[in-house]
Short mmCIF file of N, CA, C and O in Angstrom, two decimals:
data_model
loop_
_atom_site.label_atom_id
_atom_site.label_comp_id
_atom_site.label_asym_id
_atom_site.label_seq_id
_atom_site.Cartn_x
_atom_site.Cartn_y
_atom_site.Cartn_z
N MET A 25 81.87 93.22 146.49
CA MET A 25 82.55 92.67 145.34
C MET A 25 81.75 91.44 144.74
O MET A 25 81.79 91.19 143.62
N ASN A 26 80.93 90.79 145.62
CA ASN A 26 80.15 89.66 145.17
C ASN A 26 79.10 90.10 144.14
O ASN A 26 78.70 89.41 143.25
N ASP A 27 78.50 91.31 144.36
CA ASP A 27 77.47 91.82 143.49
C ASP A 27 78.01 91.97 142.02
O ASP A 27 77.29 91.71 141.05
N VAL A 28 79.17 92.43 141.91
CA VAL A 28 79.77 92.62 140.56
C VAL A 28 80.07 91.28 139.89
O VAL A 28 79.86 91.09 138.71
N GLU A 29 80.49 90.26 140.67
CA GLU A 29 80.86 88.95 140.08
C GLU A 29 79.63 88.20 139.64
O GLU A 29 79.70 87.39 138.72
N HIS A 30 78.44 88.42 140.21
CA HIS A 30 77.27 87.60 139.92
C HIS A 30 76.20 88.33 139.10
O HIS A 30 75.08 87.90 139.05
N ARG A 31 76.54 89.45 138.51
CA ARG A 31 75.52 90.15 137.78
C ARG A 31 75.24 89.43 136.47
O ARG A 31 76.04 88.77 135.91
N LYS A 32 74.09 89.70 135.91
CA LYS A 32 73.62 89.00 134.68
C LYS A 32 74.39 89.71 133.45
O LYS A 32 74.68 90.82 133.42
N ARG A 33 74.53 88.83 132.47
CA ARG A 33 75.12 89.29 131.20
C ARG A 33 74.21 88.88 130.13
O ARG A 33 74.41 87.81 129.45
N PRO A 34 73.19 89.67 129.72
CA PRO A 34 72.17 89.26 128.69
C PRO A 34 72.82 89.10 127.35
O PRO A 34 72.39 88.29 126.52
N GLY A 35 73.83 89.86 126.96
CA GLY A 35 74.48 89.82 125.69
C GLY A 35 75.26 88.57 125.50
O GLY A 35 75.42 88.09 124.41
N ALA A 36 75.73 87.93 126.60
CA ALA A 36 76.44 86.69 126.52
C ALA A 36 75.61 85.51 126.06
O ALA A 36 76.02 84.76 125.22
N ALA A 37 74.34 85.50 126.51
CA ALA A 37 73.47 84.39 126.06
C ALA A 37 73.10 84.63 124.61
O ALA A 37 73.02 83.61 123.92
N PHE A 38 72.87 85.81 124.22
CA PHE A 38 72.64 86.09 122.80
C PHE A 38 73.78 85.71 121.91
O PHE A 38 73.61 85.11 120.85
N ALA A 39 74.94 86.06 122.32
CA ALA A 39 76.16 85.68 121.60
C ALA A 39 76.34 84.17 121.50
O ALA A 39 76.77 83.62 120.49
N GLY A 40 76.08 83.55 122.67
CA GLY A 40 76.16 82.07 122.67
C GLY A 40 75.15 81.39 121.73
O GLY A 40 75.37 80.34 121.19
N PHE A 41 73.97 82.07 121.51
CA PHE A 41 73.01 81.54 120.58
C PHE A 41 73.36 81.83 119.13
O PHE A 41 73.18 81.01 118.27
N VAL A 42 73.87 82.99 118.88
CA VAL A 42 74.14 83.47 117.57
C VAL A 42 75.26 82.61 116.86
O VAL A 42 75.18 82.29 115.68
N VAL A 43 76.30 82.23 117.60
CA VAL A 43 77.39 81.54 116.99
C VAL A 43 76.96 80.24 116.40
O VAL A 43 77.25 79.99 115.20
N PRO A 44 76.34 79.28 117.08
CA PRO A 44 75.92 78.06 116.42
C PRO A 44 74.73 78.28 115.46
O PRO A 44 74.68 77.55 114.42
N ALA A 45 73.94 79.26 115.70
CA ALA A 45 72.82 79.52 114.75
C ALA A 45 73.40 79.96 113.40
O ALA A 45 72.91 79.55 112.37
N VAL A 46 74.44 80.85 113.45
CA VAL A 46 75.05 81.25 112.17
C VAL A 46 75.75 80.05 111.46
O VAL A 46 75.65 79.90 110.25
N LEU A 47 76.31 79.19 112.27
CA LEU A 47 76.92 77.97 111.72
C LEU A 47 75.92 77.04 111.03
O LEU A 47 76.13 76.46 109.91
N LEU A 48 74.75 76.94 111.67
CA LEU A 48 73.71 76.10 111.09
C LEU A 48 73.18 76.66 109.80
O LEU A 48 73.00 75.99 108.81
N VAL A 49 72.96 77.99 109.84
CA VAL A 49 72.53 78.67 108.57
C VAL A 49 73.52 78.59 107.55
O VAL A 49 73.20 78.45 106.32
N ALA A 50 74.82 78.70 107.85
CA ALA A 50 75.89 78.62 106.85
C ALA A 50 75.96 77.22 106.25
O ALA A 50 76.19 77.07 105.00
N VAL A 51 75.63 76.16 107.03
CA VAL A 51 75.62 74.79 106.44
C VAL A 51 74.47 74.75 105.45
O VAL A 51 74.65 74.15 104.33
N VAL A 52 73.31 75.20 105.81
CA VAL A 52 72.15 75.21 104.96
C VAL A 52 72.40 76.07 103.62
O VAL A 52 72.13 75.59 102.55
N ALA A 53 73.04 77.19 103.76
CA ALA A 53 73.37 78.03 102.62
C ALA A 53 74.38 77.27 101.70
O ALA A 53 74.25 77.36 100.53
N ALA A 54 75.35 76.70 102.31
CA ALA A 54 76.32 75.87 101.50
C ALA A 54 75.68 74.79 100.72
O ALA A 54 76.04 74.46 99.58
N TYR A 55 74.68 74.11 101.34
CA TYR A 55 73.97 73.03 100.66
C TYR A 55 73.18 73.59 99.58
O TYR A 55 73.12 73.02 98.45
N ARG A 56 72.50 74.73 99.75
CA ARG A 56 71.62 75.29 98.68
C ARG A 56 72.46 75.75 97.52
O ARG A 56 71.91 75.67 96.38
N THR A 57 73.65 76.20 97.78
CA THR A 57 74.52 76.72 96.68
C THR A 57 75.43 75.67 96.11
O THR A 57 76.01 75.94 95.08
N GLY A 58 75.60 74.57 96.79
CA GLY A 58 76.53 73.48 96.34
C GLY A 58 77.95 73.98 96.51
O GLY A 58 78.79 73.64 95.65
N TYR A 59 78.22 74.67 97.58
CA TYR A 59 79.55 75.29 97.73
C TYR A 59 80.70 74.33 97.78
O TYR A 59 81.75 74.56 97.23
N PHE A 60 80.45 73.14 98.43
CA PHE A 60 81.45 72.13 98.55
C PHE A 60 81.31 70.93 97.49
O PHE A 60 81.84 69.84 97.70
N ALA A 61 80.55 71.23 96.48
CA ALA A 61 80.33 70.13 95.48
C ALA A 61 81.60 69.75 94.79
O ALA A 61 81.81 68.55 94.51
N ASP A 62 82.52 70.69 94.59
CA ASP A 62 83.83 70.33 93.98
C ASP A 62 84.61 69.35 94.85
O ASP A 62 85.52 68.60 94.36
N ALA A 63 84.45 69.40 96.15
CA ALA A 63 85.12 68.56 97.06
C ALA A 63 84.45 67.14 97.19
O ALA A 63 84.83 66.37 97.98
N GLY A 64 83.32 66.94 96.46
CA GLY A 64 82.58 65.70 96.47
C GLY A 64 81.46 65.61 97.51
O GLY A 64 80.89 64.56 97.72
N TRP A 65 81.13 66.72 98.01
CA TRP A 65 79.98 66.75 98.98
C TRP A 65 78.65 66.67 98.28
O TRP A 65 78.40 67.32 97.29
N ARG A 66 77.82 65.77 98.76
CA ARG A 66 76.42 65.67 98.30
C ARG A 66 75.60 65.97 99.49
O ARG A 66 75.99 66.53 100.49
N GLY A 67 74.35 65.57 99.50
CA GLY A 67 73.38 65.91 100.61
C GLY A 67 73.81 65.35 101.96
O GLY A 67 73.58 65.94 102.97
N GLY A 68 74.32 64.13 101.90
CA GLY A 68 74.66 63.43 103.23
C GLY A 68 75.72 64.17 103.98
O GLY A 68 75.64 64.25 105.23
N GLU A 69 76.73 64.67 103.29
CA GLU A 69 77.85 65.34 104.04
C GLU A 69 77.32 66.64 104.66
O GLU A 69 77.72 66.99 105.78
N TYR A 70 76.45 67.32 103.95
CA TYR A 70 75.83 68.51 104.53
C TYR A 70 74.99 68.13 105.77
O TYR A 70 74.91 68.88 106.73
N ALA A 71 74.24 67.05 105.63
CA ALA A 71 73.36 66.63 106.74
C ALA A 71 74.20 66.24 107.97
O ALA A 71 73.93 66.64 109.08
N TYR A 72 75.36 65.58 107.71
CA TYR A 72 76.34 65.25 108.83
C TYR A 72 76.85 66.53 109.41
O TYR A 72 77.05 66.59 110.69
N ALA A 73 77.21 67.52 108.62
CA ALA A 73 77.78 68.79 109.15
C ALA A 73 76.68 69.46 110.03
O ALA A 73 77.07 70.04 111.07
N PHE A 74 75.46 69.49 109.54
CA PHE A 74 74.41 70.17 110.26
C PHE A 74 74.12 69.45 111.58
O PHE A 74 74.03 70.13 112.68
N ILE A 75 74.08 68.18 111.64
CA ILE A 75 73.86 67.39 112.81
C ILE A 75 75.06 67.57 113.74
O ILE A 75 74.86 67.73 114.98
N GLY A 76 76.27 67.55 113.19
CA GLY A 76 77.51 67.81 114.01
C GLY A 76 77.49 69.17 114.66
O GLY A 76 77.86 69.26 115.85
N VAL A 77 77.06 70.14 114.00
CA VAL A 77 77.01 71.51 114.63
C VAL A 77 75.93 71.52 115.66
O VAL A 77 76.20 72.11 116.75
N ALA A 78 74.72 70.93 115.42
CA ALA A 78 73.72 70.99 116.45
C ALA A 78 74.16 70.20 117.72
O ALA A 78 73.99 70.66 118.83
N VAL A 79 74.67 68.94 117.54
CA VAL A 79 75.11 68.11 118.69
C VAL A 79 76.29 68.80 119.34
O VAL A 79 76.40 68.78 120.56
N GLY A 80 77.21 69.36 118.59
CA GLY A 80 78.37 70.02 119.14
C GLY A 80 77.96 71.18 119.93
O GLY A 80 78.52 71.42 121.00
N ALA A 81 76.94 71.98 119.48
CA ALA A 81 76.44 73.08 120.30
C ALA A 81 75.82 72.67 121.66
O ALA A 81 76.00 73.28 122.65
N ILE A 82 75.11 71.50 121.56
CA ILE A 82 74.52 71.01 122.77
C ILE A 82 75.61 70.53 123.76
O ILE A 82 75.51 70.85 124.98
N VAL A 83 76.59 69.84 123.28
CA VAL A 83 77.69 69.37 124.17
C VAL A 83 78.51 70.48 124.71
O VAL A 83 78.78 70.55 125.92
N LEU A 84 78.84 71.47 123.82
CA LEU A 84 79.62 72.58 124.31
C LEU A 84 78.76 73.46 125.33
O LEU A 84 79.31 73.92 126.27
N GLY A 85 77.54 73.64 124.97
CA GLY A 85 76.65 74.43 125.85
C GLY A 85 76.51 73.69 127.24
O GLY A 85 76.46 74.39 128.26
N SER A 86 76.45 72.41 127.26
CA SER A 86 76.35 71.72 128.53
C SER A 86 77.61 71.84 129.27
O SER A 86 77.59 72.06 130.51
N ALA A 87 78.75 71.77 128.61
CA ALA A 87 80.05 71.96 129.28
C ALA A 87 80.18 73.38 129.83
O ALA A 87 80.75 73.57 130.98
N LEU A 88 79.80 74.32 129.10
CA LEU A 88 79.88 75.66 129.55
C LEU A 88 78.90 76.04 130.73
O LEU A 88 79.16 76.92 131.53
N LYS A 89 77.75 75.29 130.75
CA LYS A 89 76.83 75.53 131.90
C LYS A 89 77.43 75.05 133.21
O LYS A 89 77.08 75.54 134.22
N PHE A 90 78.32 74.04 133.14
CA PHE A 90 78.92 73.56 134.34
C PHE A 90 80.10 74.49 134.83
O PHE A 90 80.48 74.31 135.97
N LEU A 91 80.58 75.28 133.95
CA LEU A 91 81.59 76.19 134.45
C LEU A 91 80.88 77.37 135.21
O LEU A 91 79.65 77.60 134.97
N ARG A 92 81.53 78.11 135.92
CA ARG A 92 80.86 79.07 136.76
C ARG A 92 80.54 80.39 136.02
O ARG A 92 80.85 80.51 134.81
N PRO A 93 79.91 81.34 136.65
CA PRO A 93 79.04 82.42 136.06
C PRO A 93 79.53 83.15 134.75
O PRO A 93 78.71 83.38 134.01
N PRO A 94 80.74 83.39 134.50
CA PRO A 94 80.92 84.17 133.19
C PRO A 94 80.54 83.30 132.06
O PRO A 94 80.25 83.91 130.98
N TRP A 95 80.59 82.03 132.12
CA TRP A 95 80.28 81.12 130.92
C TRP A 95 78.89 80.52 131.02
O TRP A 95 78.46 79.87 130.09
N ASN A 96 78.23 80.69 132.17
CA ASN A 96 76.94 80.04 132.34
C ASN A 96 75.87 80.50 131.27
O ASN A 96 75.18 79.73 130.71
N SER A 97 75.79 81.89 131.12
CA SER A 97 74.79 82.30 130.07
C SER A 97 75.18 82.05 128.67
O SER A 97 74.31 81.80 127.75
N VAL A 98 76.52 81.98 128.35
CA VAL A 98 76.91 81.60 127.00
C VAL A 98 76.53 80.15 126.81
O VAL A 98 76.03 79.79 125.67
N GLY A 99 76.64 79.31 127.76
CA GLY A 99 76.23 77.95 127.66
C GLY A 99 74.71 77.77 127.38
O GLY A 99 74.30 76.94 126.67
N THR A 100 73.90 78.64 128.00
CA THR A 100 72.45 78.61 127.81
C THR A 100 72.21 78.99 126.29
O THR A 100 71.34 78.32 125.72
N GLY A 101 72.89 79.93 125.73
CA GLY A 101 72.72 80.29 124.36
C GLY A 101 73.11 79.13 123.44
O GLY A 101 72.42 78.84 122.44
N PHE A 102 74.19 78.50 123.71
CA PHE A 102 74.64 77.34 122.90
C PHE A 102 73.61 76.23 122.99
O PHE A 102 73.29 75.57 121.98
N LEU A 103 73.10 75.99 124.26
CA LEU A 103 72.09 74.95 124.37
C LEU A 103 70.82 75.24 123.61
O LEU A 103 70.31 74.29 122.99
N LEU A 104 70.42 76.45 123.65
CA LEU A 104 69.21 76.87 122.96
C LEU A 104 69.35 76.66 121.39
O LEU A 104 68.45 76.11 120.75
N ALA A 105 70.43 77.16 120.89
CA ALA A 105 70.71 76.99 119.45
C ALA A 105 70.84 75.55 119.07
O ALA A 105 70.37 75.09 118.01
N GLY A 106 71.55 74.76 119.90
CA GLY A 106 71.67 73.32 119.58
C GLY A 106 70.41 72.58 119.59
O GLY A 106 70.16 71.70 118.77
N LEU A 107 69.52 72.93 120.58
CA LEU A 107 68.27 72.29 120.59
C LEU A 107 67.36 72.67 119.52
O LEU A 107 66.61 71.82 118.92
N VAL A 108 67.44 73.93 119.03
CA VAL A 108 66.73 74.34 117.87
C VAL A 108 67.15 73.56 116.60
O VAL A 108 66.36 73.01 115.83
N GLY A 109 68.47 73.44 116.47
CA GLY A 109 69.00 72.72 115.37
C GLY A 109 68.66 71.24 115.40
O GLY A 109 68.29 70.61 114.39
N PHE A 110 68.73 70.71 116.62
CA PHE A 110 68.36 69.30 116.70
C PHE A 110 66.87 69.04 116.49
O PHE A 110 66.44 68.06 115.88
N GLY A 111 66.03 70.04 116.88
CA GLY A 111 64.63 69.96 116.67
C GLY A 111 64.32 70.04 115.13
O GLY A 111 63.46 69.29 114.66
N ALA A 112 65.12 70.79 114.44
CA ALA A 112 64.95 70.79 112.95
C ALA A 112 65.28 69.48 112.36
O ALA A 112 64.61 69.02 111.49
N VAL A 113 66.33 68.85 112.80
CA VAL A 113 66.74 67.54 112.34
C VAL A 113 65.64 66.53 112.60
O VAL A 113 65.23 65.72 111.73
N VAL A 114 65.06 66.49 113.81
CA VAL A 114 63.97 65.58 114.10
C VAL A 114 62.74 65.86 113.23
O VAL A 114 62.07 64.93 112.80
N ALA A 115 62.42 67.11 113.06
CA ALA A 115 61.28 67.52 112.18
C ALA A 115 61.46 67.00 110.76
O ALA A 115 60.50 66.48 110.22
N VAL A 116 62.61 67.13 110.20
CA VAL A 116 62.91 66.70 108.84
C VAL A 116 62.79 65.17 108.81
O VAL A 116 62.24 64.59 107.81
N PHE A 117 63.29 64.53 109.77
CA PHE A 117 63.27 63.01 109.87
C PHE A 117 61.86 62.56 109.96
O PHE A 117 61.45 61.67 109.14
N VAL A 118 61.00 63.20 110.77
CA VAL A 118 59.60 62.81 110.87
C VAL A 118 58.91 63.07 109.55
O VAL A 118 58.08 62.33 109.05
N LEU A 119 59.18 64.20 108.89
CA LEU A 119 58.57 64.54 107.61
C LEU A 119 58.90 63.49 106.61
O LEU A 119 58.04 63.07 105.78
N VAL A 120 60.16 63.05 106.48
CA VAL A 120 60.54 62.02 105.53
C VAL A 120 59.86 60.67 105.87
O VAL A 120 59.38 60.00 104.91
N LEU A 121 59.76 60.30 107.19
CA LEU A 121 59.08 59.07 107.45
C LEU A 121 57.57 59.10 107.10
O LEU A 121 57.02 58.14 106.66
N VAL A 122 56.92 60.24 107.36
CA VAL A 122 55.51 60.37 106.95
C VAL A 122 55.36 60.25 105.45
O VAL A 122 54.44 59.62 104.94
N ALA A 123 56.25 61.04 104.77
CA ALA A 123 56.15 60.92 103.31
C ALA A 123 56.43 59.56 102.76
O ALA A 123 55.73 59.09 101.81
N LEU A 124 57.31 58.82 103.38
CA LEU A 124 57.56 57.47 102.89
C LEU A 124 56.39 56.50 103.28
O LEU A 124 56.10 55.52 102.50
N SER A 125 55.78 56.78 104.30
CA SER A 125 54.66 55.90 104.71
C SER A 125 53.36 56.14 103.85
O SER A 125 52.60 55.22 103.72
N ARG A 126 53.28 57.28 103.25
CA ARG A 126 52.13 57.60 102.43
C ARG A 126 52.42 57.40 100.95
O ARG A 126 51.55 57.55 100.11
N TRP A 127 53.64 56.98 100.65
CA TRP A 127 54.02 56.81 99.26
C TRP A 127 53.50 55.49 98.73
O TRP A 127 53.74 54.46 99.28
N GLN A 128 52.69 55.55 97.70
CA GLN A 128 52.12 54.40 97.06
C GLN A 128 52.82 54.01 95.85
O GLN A 128 53.11 54.80 95.01
N THR A 129 53.13 52.77 95.70
CA THR A 129 53.81 52.30 94.54
C THR A 129 52.84 51.85 93.41
O THR A 129 51.82 51.59 93.53
#
């Protein structure tokens, strides 16, 4: 019975990655189309939502990693998607800093 309980679930890690990745893409798509502009959202609110999804995926993925096997691989997927999203935030931040440092008045 132990063999059945500890077998790998490759689809669970993929599902754990897809959920936050789709949320990150949805935030970017909403920003590009101005979907929440009627509610008063500008660029900052979308940025907060993107960062919130990325950090939330990292926190939820870490919590799921500490739970035992059925949720372990889902947590790995959440962590990977959250780290990719957080890496995108850092890359944009570095790009803005480099652009500002080269901006001549």
